[in-house]
mmCIF file of C-alpha atoms in Angstrom:
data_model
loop_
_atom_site.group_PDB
_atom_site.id
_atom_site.type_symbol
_atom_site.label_atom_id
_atom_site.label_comp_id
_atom_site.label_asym_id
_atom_site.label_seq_id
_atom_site.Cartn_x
_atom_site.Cartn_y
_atom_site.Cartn_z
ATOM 1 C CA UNK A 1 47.841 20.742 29.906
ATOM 2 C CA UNK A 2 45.440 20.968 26.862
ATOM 3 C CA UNK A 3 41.827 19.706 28.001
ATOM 4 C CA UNK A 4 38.383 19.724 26.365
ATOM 5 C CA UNK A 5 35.622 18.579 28.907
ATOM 6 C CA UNK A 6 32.240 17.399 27.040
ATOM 7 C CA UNK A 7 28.982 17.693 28.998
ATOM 8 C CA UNK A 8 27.731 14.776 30.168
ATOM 9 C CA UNK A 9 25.646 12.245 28.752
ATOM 10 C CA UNK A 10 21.479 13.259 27.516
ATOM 11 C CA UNK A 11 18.846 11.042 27.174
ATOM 12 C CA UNK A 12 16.229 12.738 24.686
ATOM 13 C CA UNK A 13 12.759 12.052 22.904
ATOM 14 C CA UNK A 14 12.169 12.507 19.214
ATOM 15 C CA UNK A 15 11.781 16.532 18.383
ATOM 16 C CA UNK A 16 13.203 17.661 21.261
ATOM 17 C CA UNK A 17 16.402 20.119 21.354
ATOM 18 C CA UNK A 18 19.384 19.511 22.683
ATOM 19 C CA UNK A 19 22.902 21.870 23.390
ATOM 20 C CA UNK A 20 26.032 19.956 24.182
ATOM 21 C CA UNK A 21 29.589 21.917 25.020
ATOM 22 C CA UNK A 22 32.673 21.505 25.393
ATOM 23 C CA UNK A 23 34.957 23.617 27.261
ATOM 24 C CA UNK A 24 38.594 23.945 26.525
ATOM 25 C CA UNK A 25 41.449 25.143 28.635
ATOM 26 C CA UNK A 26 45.325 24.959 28.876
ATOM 27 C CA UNK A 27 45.705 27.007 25.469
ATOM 28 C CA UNK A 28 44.567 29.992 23.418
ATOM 29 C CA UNK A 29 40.794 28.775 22.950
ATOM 30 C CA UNK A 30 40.229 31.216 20.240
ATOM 31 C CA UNK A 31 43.612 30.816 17.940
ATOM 32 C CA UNK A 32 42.902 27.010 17.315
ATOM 33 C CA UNK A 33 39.563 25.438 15.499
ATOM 34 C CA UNK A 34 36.912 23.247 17.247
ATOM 35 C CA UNK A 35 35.599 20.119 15.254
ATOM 36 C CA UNK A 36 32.401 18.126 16.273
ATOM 37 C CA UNK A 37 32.736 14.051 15.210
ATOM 38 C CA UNK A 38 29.710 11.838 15.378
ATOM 39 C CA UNK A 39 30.242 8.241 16.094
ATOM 40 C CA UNK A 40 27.016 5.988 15.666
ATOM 41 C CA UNK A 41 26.933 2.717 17.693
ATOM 42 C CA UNK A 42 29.297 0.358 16.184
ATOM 43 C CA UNK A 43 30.307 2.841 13.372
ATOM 44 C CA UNK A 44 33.152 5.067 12.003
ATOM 45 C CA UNK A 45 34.196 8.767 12.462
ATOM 46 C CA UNK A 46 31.904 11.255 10.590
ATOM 47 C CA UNK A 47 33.118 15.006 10.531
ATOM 48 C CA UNK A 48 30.262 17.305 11.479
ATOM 49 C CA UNK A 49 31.693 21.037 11.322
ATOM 50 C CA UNK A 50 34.517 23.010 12.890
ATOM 51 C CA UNK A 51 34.248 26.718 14.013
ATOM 52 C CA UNK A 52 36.923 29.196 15.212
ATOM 53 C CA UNK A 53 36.430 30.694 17.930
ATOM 54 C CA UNK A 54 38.408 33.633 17.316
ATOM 55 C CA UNK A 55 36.072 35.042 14.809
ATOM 56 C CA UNK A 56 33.297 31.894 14.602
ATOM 57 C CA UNK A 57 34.398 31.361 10.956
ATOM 58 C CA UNK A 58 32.335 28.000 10.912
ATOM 59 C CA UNK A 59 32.267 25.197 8.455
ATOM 60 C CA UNK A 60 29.506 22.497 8.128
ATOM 61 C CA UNK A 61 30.323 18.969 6.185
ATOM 62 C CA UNK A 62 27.558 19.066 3.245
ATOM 63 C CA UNK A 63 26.145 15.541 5.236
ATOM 64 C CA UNK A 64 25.310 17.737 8.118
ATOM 65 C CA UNK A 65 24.496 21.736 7.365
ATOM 66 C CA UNK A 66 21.081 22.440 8.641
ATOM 67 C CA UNK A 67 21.141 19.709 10.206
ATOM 68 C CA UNK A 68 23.131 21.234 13.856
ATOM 69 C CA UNK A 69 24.446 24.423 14.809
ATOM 70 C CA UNK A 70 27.465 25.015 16.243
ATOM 71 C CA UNK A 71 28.892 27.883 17.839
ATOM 72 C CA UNK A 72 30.718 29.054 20.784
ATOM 73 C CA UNK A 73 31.586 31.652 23.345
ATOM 74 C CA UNK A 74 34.901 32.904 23.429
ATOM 75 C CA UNK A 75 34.705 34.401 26.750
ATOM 76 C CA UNK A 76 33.963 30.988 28.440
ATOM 77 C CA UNK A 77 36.325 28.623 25.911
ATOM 78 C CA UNK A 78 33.169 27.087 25.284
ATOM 79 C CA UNK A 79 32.139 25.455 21.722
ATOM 80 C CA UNK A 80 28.474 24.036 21.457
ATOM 81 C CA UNK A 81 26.693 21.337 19.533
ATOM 82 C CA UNK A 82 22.780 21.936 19.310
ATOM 83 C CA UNK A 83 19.403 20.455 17.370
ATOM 84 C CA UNK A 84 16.325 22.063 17.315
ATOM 85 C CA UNK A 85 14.220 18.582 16.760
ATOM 86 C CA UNK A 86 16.351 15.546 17.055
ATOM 87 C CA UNK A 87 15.544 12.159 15.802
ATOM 88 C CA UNK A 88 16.354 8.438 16.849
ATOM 89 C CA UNK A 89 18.908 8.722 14.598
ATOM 90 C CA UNK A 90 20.872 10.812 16.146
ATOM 91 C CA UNK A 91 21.606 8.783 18.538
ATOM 92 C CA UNK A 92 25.622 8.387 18.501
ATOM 93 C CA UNK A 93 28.909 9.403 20.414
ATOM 94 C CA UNK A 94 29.440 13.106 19.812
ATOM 95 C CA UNK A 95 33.153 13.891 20.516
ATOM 96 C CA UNK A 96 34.929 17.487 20.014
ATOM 97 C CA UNK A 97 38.181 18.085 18.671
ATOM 98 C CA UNK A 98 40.521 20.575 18.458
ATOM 99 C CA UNK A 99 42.592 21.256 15.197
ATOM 100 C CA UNK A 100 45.311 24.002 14.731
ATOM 101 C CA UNK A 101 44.987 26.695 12.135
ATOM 102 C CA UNK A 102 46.891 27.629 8.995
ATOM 103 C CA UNK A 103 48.449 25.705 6.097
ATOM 104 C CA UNK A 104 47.873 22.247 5.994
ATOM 105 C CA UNK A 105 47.397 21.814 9.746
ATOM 106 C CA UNK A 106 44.046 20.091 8.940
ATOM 107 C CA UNK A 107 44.113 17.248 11.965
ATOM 108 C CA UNK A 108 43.082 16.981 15.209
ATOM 109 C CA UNK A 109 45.634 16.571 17.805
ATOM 110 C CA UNK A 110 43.337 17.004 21.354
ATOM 111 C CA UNK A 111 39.917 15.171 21.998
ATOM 112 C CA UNK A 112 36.872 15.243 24.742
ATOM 113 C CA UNK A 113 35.778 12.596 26.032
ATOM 114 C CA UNK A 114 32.590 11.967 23.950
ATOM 115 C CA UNK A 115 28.840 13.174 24.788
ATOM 116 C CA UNK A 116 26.586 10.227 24.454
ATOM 117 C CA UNK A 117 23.193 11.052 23.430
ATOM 118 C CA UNK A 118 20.432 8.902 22.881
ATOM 119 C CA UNK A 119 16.969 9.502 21.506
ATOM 120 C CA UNK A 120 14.059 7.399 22.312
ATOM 121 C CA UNK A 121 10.607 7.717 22.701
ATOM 122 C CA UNK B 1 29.839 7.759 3.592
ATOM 123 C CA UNK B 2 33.882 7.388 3.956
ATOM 124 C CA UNK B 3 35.928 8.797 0.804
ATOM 125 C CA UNK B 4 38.852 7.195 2.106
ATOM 126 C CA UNK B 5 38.959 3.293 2.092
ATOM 127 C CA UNK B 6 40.569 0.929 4.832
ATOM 128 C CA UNK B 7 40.309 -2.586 4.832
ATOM 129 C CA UNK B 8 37.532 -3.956 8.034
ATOM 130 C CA UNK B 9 40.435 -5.861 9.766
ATOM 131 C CA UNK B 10 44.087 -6.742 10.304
ATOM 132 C CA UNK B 11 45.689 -9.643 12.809
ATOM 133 C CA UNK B 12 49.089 -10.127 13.779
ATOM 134 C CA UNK B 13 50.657 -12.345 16.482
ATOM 135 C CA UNK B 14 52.523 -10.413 19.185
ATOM 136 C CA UNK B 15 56.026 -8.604 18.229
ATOM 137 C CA UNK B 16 54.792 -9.048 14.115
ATOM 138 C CA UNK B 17 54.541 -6.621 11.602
ATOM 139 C CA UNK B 18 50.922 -5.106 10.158
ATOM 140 C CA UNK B 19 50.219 -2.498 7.775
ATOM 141 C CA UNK B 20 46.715 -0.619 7.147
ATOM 142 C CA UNK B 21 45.877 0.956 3.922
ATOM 143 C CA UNK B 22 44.275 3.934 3.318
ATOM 144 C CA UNK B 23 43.098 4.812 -0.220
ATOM 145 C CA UNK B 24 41.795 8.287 -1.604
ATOM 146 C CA UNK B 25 41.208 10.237 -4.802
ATOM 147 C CA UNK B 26 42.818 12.601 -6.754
ATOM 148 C CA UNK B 27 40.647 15.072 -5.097
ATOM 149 C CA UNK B 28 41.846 14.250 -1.192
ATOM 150 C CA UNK B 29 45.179 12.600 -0.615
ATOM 151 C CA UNK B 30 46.161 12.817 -4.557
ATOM 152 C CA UNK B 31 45.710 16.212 -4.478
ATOM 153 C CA UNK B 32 48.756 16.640 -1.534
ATOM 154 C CA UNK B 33 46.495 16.953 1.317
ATOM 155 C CA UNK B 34 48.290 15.212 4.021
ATOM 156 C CA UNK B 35 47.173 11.939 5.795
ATOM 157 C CA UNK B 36 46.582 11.204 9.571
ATOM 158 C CA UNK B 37 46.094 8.593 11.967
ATOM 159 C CA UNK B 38 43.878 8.053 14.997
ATOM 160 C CA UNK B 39 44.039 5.171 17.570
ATOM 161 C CA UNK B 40 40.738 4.567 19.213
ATOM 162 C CA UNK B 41 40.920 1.748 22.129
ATOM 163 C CA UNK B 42 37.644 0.073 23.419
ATOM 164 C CA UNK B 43 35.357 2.666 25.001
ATOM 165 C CA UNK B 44 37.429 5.610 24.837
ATOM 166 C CA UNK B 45 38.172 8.923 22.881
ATOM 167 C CA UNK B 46 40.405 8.547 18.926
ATOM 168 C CA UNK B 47 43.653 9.642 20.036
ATOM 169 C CA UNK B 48 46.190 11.660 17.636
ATOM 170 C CA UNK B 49 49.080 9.042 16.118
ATOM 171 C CA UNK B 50 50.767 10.075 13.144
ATOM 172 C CA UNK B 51 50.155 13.971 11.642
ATOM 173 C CA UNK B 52 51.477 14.816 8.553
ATOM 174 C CA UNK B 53 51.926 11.770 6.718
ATOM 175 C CA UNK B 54 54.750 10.910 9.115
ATOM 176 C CA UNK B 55 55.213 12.531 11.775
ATOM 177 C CA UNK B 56 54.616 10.906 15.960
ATOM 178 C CA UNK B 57 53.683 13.163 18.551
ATOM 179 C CA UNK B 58 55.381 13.243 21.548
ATOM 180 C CA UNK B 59 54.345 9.929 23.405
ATOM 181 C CA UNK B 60 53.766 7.930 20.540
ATOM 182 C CA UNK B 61 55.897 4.955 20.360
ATOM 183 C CA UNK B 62 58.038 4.403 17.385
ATOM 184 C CA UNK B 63 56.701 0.967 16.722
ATOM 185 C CA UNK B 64 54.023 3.093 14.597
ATOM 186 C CA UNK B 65 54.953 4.533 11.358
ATOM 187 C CA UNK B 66 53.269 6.418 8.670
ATOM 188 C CA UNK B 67 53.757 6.883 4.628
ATOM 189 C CA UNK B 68 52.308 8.338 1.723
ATOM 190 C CA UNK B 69 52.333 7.602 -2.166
ATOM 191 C CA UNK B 70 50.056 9.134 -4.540
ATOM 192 C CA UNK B 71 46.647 8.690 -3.617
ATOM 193 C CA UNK B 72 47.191 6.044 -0.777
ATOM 194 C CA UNK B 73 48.547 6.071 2.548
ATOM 195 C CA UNK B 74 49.577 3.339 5.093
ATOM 196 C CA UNK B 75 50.049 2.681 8.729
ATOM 197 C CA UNK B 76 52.529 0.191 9.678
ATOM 198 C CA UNK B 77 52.568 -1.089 13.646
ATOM 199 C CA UNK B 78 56.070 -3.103 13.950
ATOM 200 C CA UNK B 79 56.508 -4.903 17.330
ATOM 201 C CA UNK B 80 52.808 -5.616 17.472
ATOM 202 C CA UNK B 81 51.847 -5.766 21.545
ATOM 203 C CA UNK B 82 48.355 -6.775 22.631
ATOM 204 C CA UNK B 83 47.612 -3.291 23.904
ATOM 205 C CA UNK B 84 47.760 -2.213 20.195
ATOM 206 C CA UNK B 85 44.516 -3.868 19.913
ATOM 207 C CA UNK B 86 41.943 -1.146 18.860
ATOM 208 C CA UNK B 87 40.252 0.519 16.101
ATOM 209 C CA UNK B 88 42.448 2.912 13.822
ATOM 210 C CA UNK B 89 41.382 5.739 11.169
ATOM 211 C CA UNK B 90 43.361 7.532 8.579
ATOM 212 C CA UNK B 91 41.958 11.503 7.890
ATOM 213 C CA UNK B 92 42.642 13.793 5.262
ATOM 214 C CA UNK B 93 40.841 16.917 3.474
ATOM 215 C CA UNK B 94 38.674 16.955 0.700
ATOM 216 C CA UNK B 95 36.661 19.765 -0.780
ATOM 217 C CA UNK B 96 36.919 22.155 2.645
ATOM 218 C CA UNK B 97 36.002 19.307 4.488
ATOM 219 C CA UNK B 98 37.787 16.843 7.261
ATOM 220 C CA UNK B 99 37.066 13.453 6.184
ATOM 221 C CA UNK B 100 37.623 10.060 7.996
ATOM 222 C CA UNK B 101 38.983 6.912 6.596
ATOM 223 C CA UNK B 102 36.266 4.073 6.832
ATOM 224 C CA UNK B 103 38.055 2.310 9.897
ATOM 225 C CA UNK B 104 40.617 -0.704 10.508
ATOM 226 C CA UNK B 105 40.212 -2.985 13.869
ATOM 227 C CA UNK B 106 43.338 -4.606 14.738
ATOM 228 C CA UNK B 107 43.295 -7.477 16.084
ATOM 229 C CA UNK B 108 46.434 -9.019 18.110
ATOM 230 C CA UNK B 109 46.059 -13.068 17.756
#
């Protein structure tokens, strides 16, 4: 069975970090892409970034490079979110995804359960 | 900000018929990028629907059906049932990037 498993939920204050992960398992972590979706409170899906695990190709949405990192570690099916100095509003829902490589496979057909983090002074 | 348009809400009576629209550009779904679909129910994860334009995975009721025309696509939910009552997003590709339709709640009367 294909699983991703999100840390659990942070409560943060403004300019701290913060590294969330998500850990797949039931497949090939490194032949299939991680994405990272931010969902404010009350708001729509917002693609972040996607990276591959296989060779960490990653990708940043224009709305979000140098903004996060994200990377992962193959050799713990592992895929991280991080900030160096995060800000109230970055408070949201961060869920991971995973999409399938190749063609026009550009979808994401397995989900975490979402990483709440909140930022408050 | 969403490059794909839905409209904020839909509302059906149990067993109708609703549709969702999702419009793009010549430079997403006009440009043959295919179109998905993502149920998300109150307080949980978007879940997969339709991939492809039209295609259900496996588990996915065929009450839910997806099309494509040009630089639109729609959802259609036939047999509306009160546990279809969620938020739902179409996704396409644009410029090397995933991006998300701007949301439709559904809303079962």
């Amino acid at each position: 069975e294909v699983q991703l498993v999100q840390s659990g939920a942070e409560v943060k204050k403004p300019g701290e970090s913060l590294k969330i992960s998500c850990k797949g398992s039931g497949y090939s972590f490194t032949s299939y892409w991680i994405g990272w979706v931010r969902q404010m409170p009350g708001k729509g899906l917002e693609w972040m970034g996607i990276i591959y695990p296989g060779d960490s190709d990653t990708r940043y949405s224009p709305s979000f490079q140098g903004q996060v990192t994200i990377s992962a570690d193959k050799s713990i099916s592992t895929a991280y979110l991080q900030w160096s100095s995060l800000k109230a509003s970055d408070t949201a829902m961060y869920y991971c995804a995973r999409s399938c490589s190749g063609g026009s496979c550009h979808y994401f057909d397995y989900w975490g359960q979402g990483t709440l983090v909140t930022v408050s002074s | 900000q969403s490059v794909l348009t839905q409209p904020p809400s839909v509302s059906g009576a149990p067993g109708q018929r609703v549709t969702i629209s999702c419009t793009g550009s010549s430079s997403n779904i006009g440009a043959g990028y295919d179109v998905h679909w993502y149920q998300q129910l109150p307080g949980t994860a978007p879940k997969l629907l339709i991939y492809g334009n039209s295609n259900r995975p496996s588990g996915v009721p065929d009450r839910f059906s997806g099309s494509k025309s040009g630089t639109s696509a729609s959802l259609a939910i036939t047999g509306l049932q009160a546990e279809d009552e969620a938020d739902y997003y179409c996704q396409s590709y644009d410029s090397s990037s995933y991006v998300f339709g701007t949301g439709t709640k559904v809303t079962v009367l």
